[in-house]
PDB file of C-alpha atoms and ligand atoms in Angstrom:
ATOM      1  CA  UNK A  16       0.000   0.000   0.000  1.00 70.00           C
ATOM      2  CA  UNK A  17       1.074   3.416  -0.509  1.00 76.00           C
ATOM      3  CA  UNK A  18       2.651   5.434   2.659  1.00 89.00           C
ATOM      4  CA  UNK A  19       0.170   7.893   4.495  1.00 97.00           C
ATOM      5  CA  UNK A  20       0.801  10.661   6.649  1.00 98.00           C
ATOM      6  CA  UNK A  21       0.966   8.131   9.478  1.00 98.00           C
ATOM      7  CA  UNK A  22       3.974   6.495   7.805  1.00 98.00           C
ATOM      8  CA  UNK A  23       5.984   9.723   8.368  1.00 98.00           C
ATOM      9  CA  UNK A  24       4.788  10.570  11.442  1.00 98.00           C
ATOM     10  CA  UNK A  25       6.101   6.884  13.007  1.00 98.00           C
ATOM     11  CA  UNK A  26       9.234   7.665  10.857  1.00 98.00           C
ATOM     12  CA  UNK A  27       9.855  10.985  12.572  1.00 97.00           C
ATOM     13  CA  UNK A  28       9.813  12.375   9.752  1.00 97.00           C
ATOM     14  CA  UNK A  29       7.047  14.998  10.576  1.00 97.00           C
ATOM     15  CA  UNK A  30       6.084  16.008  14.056  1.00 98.00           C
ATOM     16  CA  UNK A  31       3.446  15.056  15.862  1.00 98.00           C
ATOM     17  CA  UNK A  32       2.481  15.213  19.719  1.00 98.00           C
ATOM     18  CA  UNK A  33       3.526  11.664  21.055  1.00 98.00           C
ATOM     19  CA  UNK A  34       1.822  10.391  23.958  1.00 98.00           C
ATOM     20  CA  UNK A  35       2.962   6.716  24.016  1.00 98.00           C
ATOM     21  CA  UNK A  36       5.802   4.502  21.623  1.00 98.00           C
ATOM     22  CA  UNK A  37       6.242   0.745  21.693  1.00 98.00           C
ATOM     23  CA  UNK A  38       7.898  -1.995  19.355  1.00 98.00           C
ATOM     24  CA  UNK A  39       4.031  -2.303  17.607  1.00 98.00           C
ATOM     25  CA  UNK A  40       2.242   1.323  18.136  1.00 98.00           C
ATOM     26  CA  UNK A  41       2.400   5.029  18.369  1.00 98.00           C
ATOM     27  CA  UNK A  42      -0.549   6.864  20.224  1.00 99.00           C
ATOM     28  CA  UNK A  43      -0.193  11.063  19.169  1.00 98.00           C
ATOM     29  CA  UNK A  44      -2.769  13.676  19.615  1.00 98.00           C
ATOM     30  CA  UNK A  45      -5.006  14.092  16.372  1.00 98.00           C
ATOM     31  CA  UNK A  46      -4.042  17.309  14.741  1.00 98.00           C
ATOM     32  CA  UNK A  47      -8.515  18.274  14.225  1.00 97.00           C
ATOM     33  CA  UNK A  48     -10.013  17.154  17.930  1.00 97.00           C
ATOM     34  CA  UNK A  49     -12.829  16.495  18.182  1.00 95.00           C
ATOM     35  CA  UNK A  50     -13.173  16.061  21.744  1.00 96.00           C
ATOM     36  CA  UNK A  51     -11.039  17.820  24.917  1.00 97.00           C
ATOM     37  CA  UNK A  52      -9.093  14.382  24.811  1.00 98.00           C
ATOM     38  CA  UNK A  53      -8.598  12.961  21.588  1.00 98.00           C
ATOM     39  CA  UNK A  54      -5.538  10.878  20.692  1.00 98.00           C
ATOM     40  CA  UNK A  55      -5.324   8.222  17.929  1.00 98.00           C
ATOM     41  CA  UNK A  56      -3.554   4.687  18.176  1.00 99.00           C
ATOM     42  CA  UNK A  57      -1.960   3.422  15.236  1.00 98.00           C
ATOM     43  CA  UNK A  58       0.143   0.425  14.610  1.00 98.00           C
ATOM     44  CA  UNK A  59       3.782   0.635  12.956  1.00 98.00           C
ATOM     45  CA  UNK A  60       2.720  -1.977  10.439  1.00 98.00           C
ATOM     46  CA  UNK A  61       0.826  -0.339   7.849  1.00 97.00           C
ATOM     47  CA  UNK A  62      -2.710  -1.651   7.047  1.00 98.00           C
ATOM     48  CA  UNK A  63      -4.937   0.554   5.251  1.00 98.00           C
ATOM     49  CA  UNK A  64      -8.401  -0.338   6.648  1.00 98.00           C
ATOM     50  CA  UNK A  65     -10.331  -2.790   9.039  1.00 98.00           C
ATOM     51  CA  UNK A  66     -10.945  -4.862   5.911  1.00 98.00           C
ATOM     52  CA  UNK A  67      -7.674  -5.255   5.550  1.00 98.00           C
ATOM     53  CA  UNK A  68      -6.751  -6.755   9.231  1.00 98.00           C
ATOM     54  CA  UNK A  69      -5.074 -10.181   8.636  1.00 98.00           C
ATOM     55  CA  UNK A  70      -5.337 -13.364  10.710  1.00 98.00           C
ATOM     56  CA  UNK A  71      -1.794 -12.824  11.347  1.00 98.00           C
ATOM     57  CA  UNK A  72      -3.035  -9.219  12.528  1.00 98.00           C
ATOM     58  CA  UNK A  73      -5.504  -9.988  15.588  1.00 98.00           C
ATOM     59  CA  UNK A  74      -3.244 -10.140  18.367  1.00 98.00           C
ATOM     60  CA  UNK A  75      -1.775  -6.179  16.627  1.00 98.00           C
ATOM     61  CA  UNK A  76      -5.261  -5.116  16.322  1.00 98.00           C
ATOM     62  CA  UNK A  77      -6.034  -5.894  20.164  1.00 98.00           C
ATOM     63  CA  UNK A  78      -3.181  -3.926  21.448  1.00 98.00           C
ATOM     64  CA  UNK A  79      -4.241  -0.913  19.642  1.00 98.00           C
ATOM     65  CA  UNK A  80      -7.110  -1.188  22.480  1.00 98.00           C
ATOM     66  CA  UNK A  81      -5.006  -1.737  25.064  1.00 98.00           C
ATOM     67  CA  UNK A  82      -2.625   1.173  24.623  1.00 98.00           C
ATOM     68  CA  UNK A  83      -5.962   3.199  23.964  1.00 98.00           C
ATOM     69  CA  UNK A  84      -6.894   2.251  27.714  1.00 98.00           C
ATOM     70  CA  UNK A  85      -3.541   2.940  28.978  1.00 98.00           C
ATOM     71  CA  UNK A  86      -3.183   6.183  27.856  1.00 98.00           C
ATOM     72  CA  UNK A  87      -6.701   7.313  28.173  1.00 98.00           C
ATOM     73  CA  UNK A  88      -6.016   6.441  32.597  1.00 98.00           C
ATOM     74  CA  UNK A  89      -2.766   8.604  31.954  1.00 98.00           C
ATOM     75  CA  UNK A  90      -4.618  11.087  30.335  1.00 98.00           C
ATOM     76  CA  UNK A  91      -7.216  10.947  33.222  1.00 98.00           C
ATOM     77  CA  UNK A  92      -9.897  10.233  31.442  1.00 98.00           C
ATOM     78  CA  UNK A  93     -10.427   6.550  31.957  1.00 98.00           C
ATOM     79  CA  UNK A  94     -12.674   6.770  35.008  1.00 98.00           C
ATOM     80  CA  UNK A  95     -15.402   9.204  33.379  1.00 98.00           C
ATOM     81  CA  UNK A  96     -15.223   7.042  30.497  1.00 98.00           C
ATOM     82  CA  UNK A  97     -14.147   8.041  26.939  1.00 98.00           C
ATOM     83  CA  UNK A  98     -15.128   6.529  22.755  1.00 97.00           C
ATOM     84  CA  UNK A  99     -12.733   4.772  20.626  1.00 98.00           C
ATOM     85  CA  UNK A 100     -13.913   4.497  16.959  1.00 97.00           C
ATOM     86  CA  UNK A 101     -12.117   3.089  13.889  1.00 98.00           C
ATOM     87  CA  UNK A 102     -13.563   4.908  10.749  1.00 98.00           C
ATOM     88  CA  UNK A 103     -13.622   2.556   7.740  1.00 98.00           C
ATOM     89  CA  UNK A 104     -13.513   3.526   4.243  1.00 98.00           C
ATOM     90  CA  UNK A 105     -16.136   6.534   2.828  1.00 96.00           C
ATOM     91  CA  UNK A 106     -19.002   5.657   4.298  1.00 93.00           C
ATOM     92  CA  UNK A 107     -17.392   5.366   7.848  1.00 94.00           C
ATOM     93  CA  UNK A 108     -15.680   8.744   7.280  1.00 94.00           C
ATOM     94  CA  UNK A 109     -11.956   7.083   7.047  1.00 98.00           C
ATOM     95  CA  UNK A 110      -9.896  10.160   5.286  1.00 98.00           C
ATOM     96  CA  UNK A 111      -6.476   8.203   6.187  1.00 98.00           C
ATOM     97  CA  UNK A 112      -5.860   4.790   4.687  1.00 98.00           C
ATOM     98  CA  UNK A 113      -3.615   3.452   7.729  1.00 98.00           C
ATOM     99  CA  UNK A 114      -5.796   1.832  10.708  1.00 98.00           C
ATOM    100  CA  UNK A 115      -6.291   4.208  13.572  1.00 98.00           C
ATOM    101  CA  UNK A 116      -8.301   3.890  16.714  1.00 98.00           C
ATOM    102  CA  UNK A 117      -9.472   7.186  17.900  1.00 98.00           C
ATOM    103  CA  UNK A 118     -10.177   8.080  21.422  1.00 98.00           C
ATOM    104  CA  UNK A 119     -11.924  10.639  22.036  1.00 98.00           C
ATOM    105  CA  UNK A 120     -12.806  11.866  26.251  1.00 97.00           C
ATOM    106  CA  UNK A 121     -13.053  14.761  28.324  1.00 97.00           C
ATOM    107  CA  UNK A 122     -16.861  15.376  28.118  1.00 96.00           C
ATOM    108  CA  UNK A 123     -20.011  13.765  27.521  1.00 95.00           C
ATOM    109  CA  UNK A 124     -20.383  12.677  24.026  1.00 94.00           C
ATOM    110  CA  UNK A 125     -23.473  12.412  21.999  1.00 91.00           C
ATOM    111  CA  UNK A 126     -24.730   9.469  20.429  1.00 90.00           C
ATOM    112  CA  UNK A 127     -25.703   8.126  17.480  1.00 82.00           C
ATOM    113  CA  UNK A 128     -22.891  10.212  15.633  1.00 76.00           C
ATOM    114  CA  UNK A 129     -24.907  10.249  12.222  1.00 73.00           C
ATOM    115  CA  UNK A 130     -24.929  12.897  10.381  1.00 68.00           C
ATOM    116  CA  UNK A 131     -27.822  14.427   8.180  1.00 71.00           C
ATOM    117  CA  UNK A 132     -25.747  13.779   4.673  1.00 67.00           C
ATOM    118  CA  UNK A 133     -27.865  12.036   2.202  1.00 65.00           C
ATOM    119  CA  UNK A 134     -25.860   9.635   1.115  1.00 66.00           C
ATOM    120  CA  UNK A 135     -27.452   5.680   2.237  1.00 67.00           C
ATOM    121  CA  UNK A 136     -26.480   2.486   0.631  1.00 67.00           C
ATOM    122  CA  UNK A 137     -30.083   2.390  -1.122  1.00 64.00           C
TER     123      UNK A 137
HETATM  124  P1  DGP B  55     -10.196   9.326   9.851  1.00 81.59           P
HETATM  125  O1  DGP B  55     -11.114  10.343   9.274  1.00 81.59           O
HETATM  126  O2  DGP B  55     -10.872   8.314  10.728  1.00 81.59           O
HETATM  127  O3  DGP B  55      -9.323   8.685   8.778  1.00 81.59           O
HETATM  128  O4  DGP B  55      -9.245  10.144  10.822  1.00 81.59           O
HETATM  129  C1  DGP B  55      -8.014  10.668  10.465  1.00 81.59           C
HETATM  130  C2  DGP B  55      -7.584  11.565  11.587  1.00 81.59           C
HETATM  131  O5  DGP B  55      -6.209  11.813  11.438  1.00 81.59           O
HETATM  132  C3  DGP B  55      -8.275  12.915  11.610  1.00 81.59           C
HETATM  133  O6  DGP B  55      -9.060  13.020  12.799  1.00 81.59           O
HETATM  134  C4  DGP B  55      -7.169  13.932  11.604  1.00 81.59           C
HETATM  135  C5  DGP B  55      -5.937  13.124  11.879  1.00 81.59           C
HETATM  136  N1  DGP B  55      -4.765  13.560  11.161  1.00 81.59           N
HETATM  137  C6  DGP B  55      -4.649  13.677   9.815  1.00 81.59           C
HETATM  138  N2  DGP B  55      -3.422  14.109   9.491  1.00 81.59           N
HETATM  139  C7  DGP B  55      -2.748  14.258  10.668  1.00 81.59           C
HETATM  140  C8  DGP B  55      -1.432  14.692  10.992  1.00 81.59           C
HETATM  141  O7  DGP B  55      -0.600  15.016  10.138  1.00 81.59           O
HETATM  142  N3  DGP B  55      -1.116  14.720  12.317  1.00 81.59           N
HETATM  143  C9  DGP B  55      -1.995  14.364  13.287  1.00 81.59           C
HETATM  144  N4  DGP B  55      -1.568  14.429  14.556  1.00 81.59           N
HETATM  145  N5  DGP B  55      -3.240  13.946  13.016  1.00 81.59           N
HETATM  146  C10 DGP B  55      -3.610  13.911  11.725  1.00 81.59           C
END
């Protein structure tokens, strides 16, 4: 797959607000928040969407969740609670093709998170 933004950013090679690095993942503040708290976990190994998670990839995908929780109770936001959400493809509002969980906390989010664009499978 071709690089993304995300590719440089776990390549240092543009900056980005780092709140946690390990052998698999990077967790860095999203540049638009959309929330007080909202940080995105990505893994090093490139994978463009969910649809695209391997077998070999479930163990990678499940740690994504598990940094999300770890930084969230850094972050202080674990107790109130917080959302992660992985966007895939148009319909589910993915804009970079490179897996990220987002977590979003800090304040009482709404839900359902539709939004009034026409646009419906049918
Ligand atoms: P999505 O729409 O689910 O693909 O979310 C992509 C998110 O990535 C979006 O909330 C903004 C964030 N983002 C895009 N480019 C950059 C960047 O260069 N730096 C950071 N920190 N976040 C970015």
């Amino acid at each position: 797959m071709a690089d993304t933004i995300f590719t440089k950013i776990i390549n240092k090679d543009i900056p980005a607000d780092i709140l946690y690095e390990d052998e698999l993942s990077l967790a860095f503040k999203d540049i638009n928040p959309q929330a007080p708290v909202h940080f995105l976990v990505i893994p090093k190994k490139a994978i463009a969407t969910i649809n695209d998670i391997g077998e070999d990839d479930r163990e990678l995908v499940g740690h994504l969740s598990y940094v999300a929780a770890k930084v969230a109770d850094e972050l202080g936001i674990a107790e109130e609670g917080y959302r992660t959400v992985m966007n895939c493809n148009e319909f589910g509002g993915q804009s970079v093709y490179h897996i990220h969980l987002h977590v979003m906390g800090g304040k009482l989010l709404g839900w359902p998170p539709f939004t009034d664009k026409p646009k419906t499978l049918e």
